[in-house]
Short mmCIF file of C-alpha atoms in Angstrom, two decimals:
data_model
loop_
_atom_site.label_atom_id
_atom_site.label_comp_id
_atom_site.label_asym_id
_atom_site.label_seq_id
_atom_site.Cartn_x
_atom_site.Cartn_y
_atom_site.Cartn_z
CA MET D 52 20.47 -12.58 -12.35
CA LYS D 53 17.07 -14.35 -12.54
CA LYS D 54 16.17 -13.17 -9.13
CA TRP D 55 16.37 -9.44 -9.64
CA SER D 56 14.82 -9.76 -13.47
CA PHE D 57 12.06 -11.02 -11.86
CA TYR D 58 11.98 -8.39 -9.18
CA LEU D 59 12.39 -5.67 -11.60
CA VAL D 60 9.42 -7.13 -13.69
CA VAL D 61 7.22 -7.44 -10.48
CA ILE D 62 7.88 -3.61 -9.74
CA GLY D 63 7.48 -2.46 -13.18
CA ILE D 64 3.96 -4.25 -13.16
CA ILE D 65 3.04 -2.61 -9.92
CA SER D 66 4.26 0.75 -11.36
CA PHE D 67 2.07 0.11 -14.61
CA ILE D 68 -1.05 -1.08 -12.48
CA VAL D 69 -0.95 2.16 -10.17
CA LEU D 70 -0.71 4.50 -12.91
CA GLN D 71 -3.64 2.86 -14.97
CA VAL D 72 -5.97 3.04 -12.00
CA GLY D 73 -4.89 5.93 -10.37
CA ASN D 74 -8.24 7.95 -11.12
CA ARG D 75 -10.40 5.12 -9.97
CA THR D 76 -11.91 5.54 -6.81
CA ILE D 77 -11.98 2.66 -4.06
CA GLU D 78 -15.43 2.54 -2.22
CA ALA D 79 -14.11 0.56 0.93
CA ASP D 80 -13.12 2.73 3.91
CA SER D 81 -9.32 2.94 3.54
CA ASP D 82 -8.41 2.92 6.98
CA GLN D 83 -10.48 -0.29 7.69
CA ASP D 84 -8.79 -1.96 4.80
CA LEU D 85 -5.50 -1.32 7.02
CA LEU D 86 -6.79 -2.21 10.20
CA THR D 87 -8.50 -5.40 8.77
CA LEU D 88 -4.71 -6.27 6.98
CA VAL D 89 -3.12 -5.57 10.62
CA SER D 90 -5.77 -7.75 12.62
CA VAL D 91 -5.30 -10.75 9.91
CA LEU D 92 -1.76 -10.65 10.19
CA GLN D 93 -1.72 -10.34 14.10
CA ASP D 94 -4.06 -13.28 14.56
CA GLU D 95 -1.53 -15.28 12.33
CA HIS D 96 1.14 -14.22 14.79
CA ILE D 97 3.05 -12.09 12.07
CA LEU D 98 4.87 -9.18 13.33
CA VAL D 99 3.95 -5.84 11.44
CA LYS D 100 7.16 -4.11 10.34
CA GLU D 101 6.17 -1.49 7.90
CA TRP D 102 3.23 -0.21 6.55
CA SER D 103 2.06 2.25 4.11
CA LEU D 104 -1.03 4.18 2.85
CA TYR D 105 -0.69 5.38 -0.72
CA SER D 106 -3.38 8.02 -2.20
CA ARG D 107 -3.71 9.52 -5.39
CA GLU D 108 -6.20 11.84 -7.13
CA ILE D 109 -6.39 13.65 -10.62
CA VAL D 110 -7.16 17.25 -10.07
CA GLU D 111 -9.39 18.84 -12.87
CA ASN D 112 -9.19 22.13 -13.93
CA HIS D 113 -6.45 23.73 -11.45
CA GLU D 114 -3.32 24.82 -12.30
CA PRO D 115 -0.21 22.93 -10.43
CA ASP D 116 0.96 26.09 -8.95
CA GLN D 117 -2.63 26.94 -7.66
CA VAL D 118 -2.94 23.18 -6.18
CA ILE D 119 0.47 23.92 -4.22
CA ALA D 120 -0.63 27.07 -2.49
CA ASN D 121 -3.93 25.75 -1.59
CA LEU D 122 -2.11 23.13 0.39
CA LYS D 123 0.45 24.93 1.49
CA ASP D 124 -2.43 27.40 3.28
CA GLN D 125 -4.07 24.59 4.76
CA LEU D 126 -1.28 22.36 5.84
CA ALA D 127 0.75 24.82 8.39
CA GLY D 128 3.65 23.22 9.60
CA TRP D 129 4.85 21.28 6.66
CA SER D 130 8.09 21.01 5.13
CA TRP D 131 7.87 22.13 1.31
CA ASN D 132 10.37 21.85 -1.50
CA GLU D 133 8.96 22.89 -4.73
CA SER D 134 6.18 20.66 -5.63
CA THR D 135 6.43 18.05 -2.40
CA ALA D 136 5.89 18.48 1.18
CA THR D 137 6.90 16.24 4.14
CA SER D 138 5.95 16.27 7.74
CA THR D 139 7.22 13.48 10.33
CA SER D 140 5.27 13.14 13.52
CA SER D 141 6.35 12.42 17.03
CA ASN D 142 5.68 8.54 16.52
CA ASN D 143 7.64 8.39 13.69
CA ILE D 144 5.19 8.39 11.08
CA HIS D 145 6.69 9.90 8.03
CA GLN D 146 4.07 11.80 5.35
CA GLU D 147 4.74 12.89 1.71
CA ILE D 148 2.96 14.87 -0.59
CA LYS D 149 3.39 15.32 -4.54
CA VAL D 150 2.24 17.26 -6.78
CA ILE D 151 3.02 16.26 -10.21
CA THR D 152 2.10 17.27 -13.67
CA SER D 153 1.77 14.68 -16.46
CA HIS D 154 0.26 14.06 -20.10
CA SER D 155 -2.06 17.54 -19.30
CA HIS D 156 -3.15 15.90 -16.00
CA THR D 157 -2.21 17.27 -12.73
CA TYR D 158 -1.94 14.72 -10.20
CA VAL D 159 -2.00 14.79 -6.28
CA MET D 160 -0.20 11.91 -4.39
CA TYR D 161 -0.10 11.39 -0.65
CA GLU D 162 2.10 8.62 1.07
CA VAL D 163 2.13 7.60 4.93
CA LYS D 164 4.58 5.23 6.14
CA GLY D 165 5.43 3.84 9.56
CA GLN D 166 7.46 1.24 11.49
CA GLY D 167 5.46 -1.41 13.23
CA TRP D 168 2.19 -1.08 14.88
CA ASN D 169 0.75 0.41 18.21
CA GLU D 170 -2.33 2.40 19.56
CA LYS D 171 -0.71 5.21 18.45
CA THR D 172 -0.22 4.29 14.98
CA GLU D 173 -3.93 3.07 15.10
CA ALA D 174 -5.11 6.32 16.35
CA PHE D 175 -3.34 8.19 13.73
CA VAL D 176 -4.74 6.53 11.04
CA THR D 177 -8.35 6.34 12.20
CA LYS D 178 -8.42 10.06 13.26
CA GLU D 179 -5.51 12.24 11.73
CA TRP D 180 -5.15 10.41 8.65
CA GLN D 181 -8.79 10.69 7.99
CA GLU D 182 -8.47 14.43 8.29
CA HIS D 183 -5.75 14.77 5.86
CA LEU D 184 -7.60 12.93 3.27
CA LEU D 185 -10.38 15.31 3.74
CA THR D 186 -8.00 18.42 3.25
CA ILE D 187 -5.69 17.21 0.41
CA PHE D 188 -8.36 15.77 -1.83
CA ASP D 189 -11.85 16.41 -3.14
CA GLY D 190 -13.16 12.96 -2.01
CA GLN D 191 -12.12 11.05 -5.35
CA ALA D 192 -8.63 9.82 -4.17
CA SER D 193 -7.95 6.24 -5.06
CA THR D 194 -6.01 4.30 -1.67
CA PHE D 195 -3.92 1.59 -1.48
CA SER D 196 -2.88 -0.07 1.85
CA CYS D 197 0.23 -2.47 2.38
CA ILE D 198 1.93 -3.90 5.05
CA LYS D 199 5.34 -5.97 5.58
CA GLY D 200 5.68 -8.55 8.07
CA GLU D 201 8.02 -11.04 9.34
CA PHE D 202 7.88 -14.59 10.93
CA GLY D 203 10.56 -16.75 12.28
CA ASP D 204 12.29 -19.61 10.33
CA LYS D 205 10.35 -22.09 12.82
CA MET D 206 7.72 -22.19 10.53
CA ASP D 207 8.48 -25.74 8.66
CA GLU D 208 5.38 -25.68 5.98
CA ALA D 209 6.68 -24.94 2.29
CA LEU D 210 5.35 -21.47 0.91
CA PRO D 211 2.64 -22.79 -0.86
CA VAL D 212 1.29 -24.35 2.11
CA PHE D 213 1.38 -21.29 4.17
CA MET D 214 0.36 -18.97 1.60
CA ASN D 215 -2.76 -21.22 1.48
CA GLY D 216 -3.17 -20.66 5.31
CA LEU D 217 -3.24 -16.76 4.39
CA LEU D 218 -5.99 -17.21 2.03
CA ASP D 219 -7.79 -18.98 4.21
CA ALA D 220 -7.40 -16.44 6.77
CA PHE D 221 -8.41 -13.80 4.07
CA ASP D 222 -11.42 -15.88 3.12
CA ALA D 223 -9.74 -15.38 -0.01
CA GLU D 224 -9.80 -17.09 -3.46
CA GLU D 225 -6.91 -17.02 -5.45
CA ILE D 226 -6.53 -15.65 -8.93
CA GLU D 227 -3.24 -16.19 -10.48
CA ALA D 228 0.27 -17.05 -8.87
CA LEU D 229 4.17 -16.78 -9.49
CA GLU D 230 6.49 -18.96 -7.62
CA GLU D 231 10.35 -19.27 -7.56
CA ASP D 232 12.44 -21.14 -5.36
CA ASN D 233 12.46 -19.00 -2.08
CA PHE D 234 9.66 -16.58 -3.70
CA LEU D 235 5.77 -16.62 -3.88
CA SER D 236 3.32 -14.12 -5.18
CA THR D 237 -0.15 -14.56 -5.31
CA SER D 238 -3.18 -12.23 -6.62
CA ALA D 239 -6.59 -12.99 -5.07
CA TYR D 240 -10.02 -11.75 -4.40
CA SER D 241 -11.29 -11.09 -0.52
CA PRO D 242 -14.86 -10.32 0.37
CA LEU D 243 -13.07 -8.63 3.50
CA PHE D 244 -12.30 -5.78 0.97
CA SER D 245 -15.07 -3.77 -0.83
CA GLY D 246 -12.55 -2.52 -3.55
CA THR D 247 -11.23 -4.31 -6.96
CA ILE D 248 -8.54 -3.17 -9.04
CA SER D 249 -10.86 -2.41 -11.95
CA GLU D 250 -14.53 -3.35 -12.72
CA ASP D 251 -13.41 -5.79 -15.43
CA HIS D 252 -10.52 -7.08 -13.04
CA ASP D 253 -12.18 -8.86 -9.87
CA MET D 254 -8.83 -8.69 -7.59
CA ASN D 255 -8.60 -6.79 -4.53
CA LEU D 256 -5.60 -8.54 -2.82
CA GLN D 257 -1.97 -9.32 -3.30
CA LEU D 258 0.35 -11.02 -1.16
CA GLY D 259 3.89 -11.87 -1.33
CA LEU D 260 6.24 -14.58 0.36
CA ARG D 261 9.93 -14.61 0.74
CA LYS D 262 12.09 -17.12 2.25
CA PRO D 263 15.84 -15.92 3.29
CA ASP D 264 18.98 -17.84 1.30
CA GLY D 265 20.10 -20.31 3.40
CA MET D 266 19.66 -21.38 7.05
CA GLY D 267 18.16 -19.00 9.92
CA GLY D 268 16.75 -15.53 9.19
CA ASN D 269 12.82 -14.55 8.84
CA THR D 270 10.77 -15.28 6.18
CA THR D 271 8.94 -11.85 4.95
CA LEU D 272 5.41 -11.36 3.65
CA VAL D 273 4.28 -8.13 1.98
CA VAL D 274 0.31 -8.01 1.54
CA GLY D 275 -1.61 -5.03 0.08
CA THR D 276 -5.26 -4.43 -1.15
CA PRO D 277 -5.57 -3.93 -3.73
CA ILE D 278 -2.35 -4.54 -4.81
CA ILE D 279 1.01 -4.44 -3.48
CA THR D 280 2.95 -0.98 -3.61
CA ILE D 281 5.86 -1.71 -0.95
CA GLU D 282 9.02 -3.23 -3.10
CA TYR D 283 9.81 -6.68 -1.88
#
């Protein structure tokens, strides 16, 4: 019960932060943020299992129906179901756009998810994804980059020791951390990423490590900038 309570609290905090900073522009090149995450993890011999890019923008002075109609005109070939559009590429990269109205504001959300990492994935992120950003948004979207990775149980270090190694790899300074028996979550600041969570909160990197219960299995790492958006 304690484990699931902690899990729900973490997800709740993440959801709250995402809503609070949804209209903030991150100045860093968002594709470079993801590529930096991938590069550091690969250097640490961590296998990239999943990755995601989540972008969000408040649309000013436009009705939701008008926003949807404009997107339908510009995104031929996407599958629409009311206010949600989806598209899956040949390399199994899934894209989803949602237009949501809340508290008198209209939000456009664009999420891209993929499995693993290869040259085709990198080409998509650096070219096609960037083109879609220019089509979907007016240039004021906030973007969150996140990766889930795995490494084998041959790693004998305790989670705090391995976390310190990751912080060194990101040239990051720890701001705060939460630890349970088989789980460690750390918030930090890294000069590799120019964005921060807010002007008052100098944080732009989150990392979570979870060891499997019992013997065997792989340790899971989730890392995101400026925050984690993949459940872990």
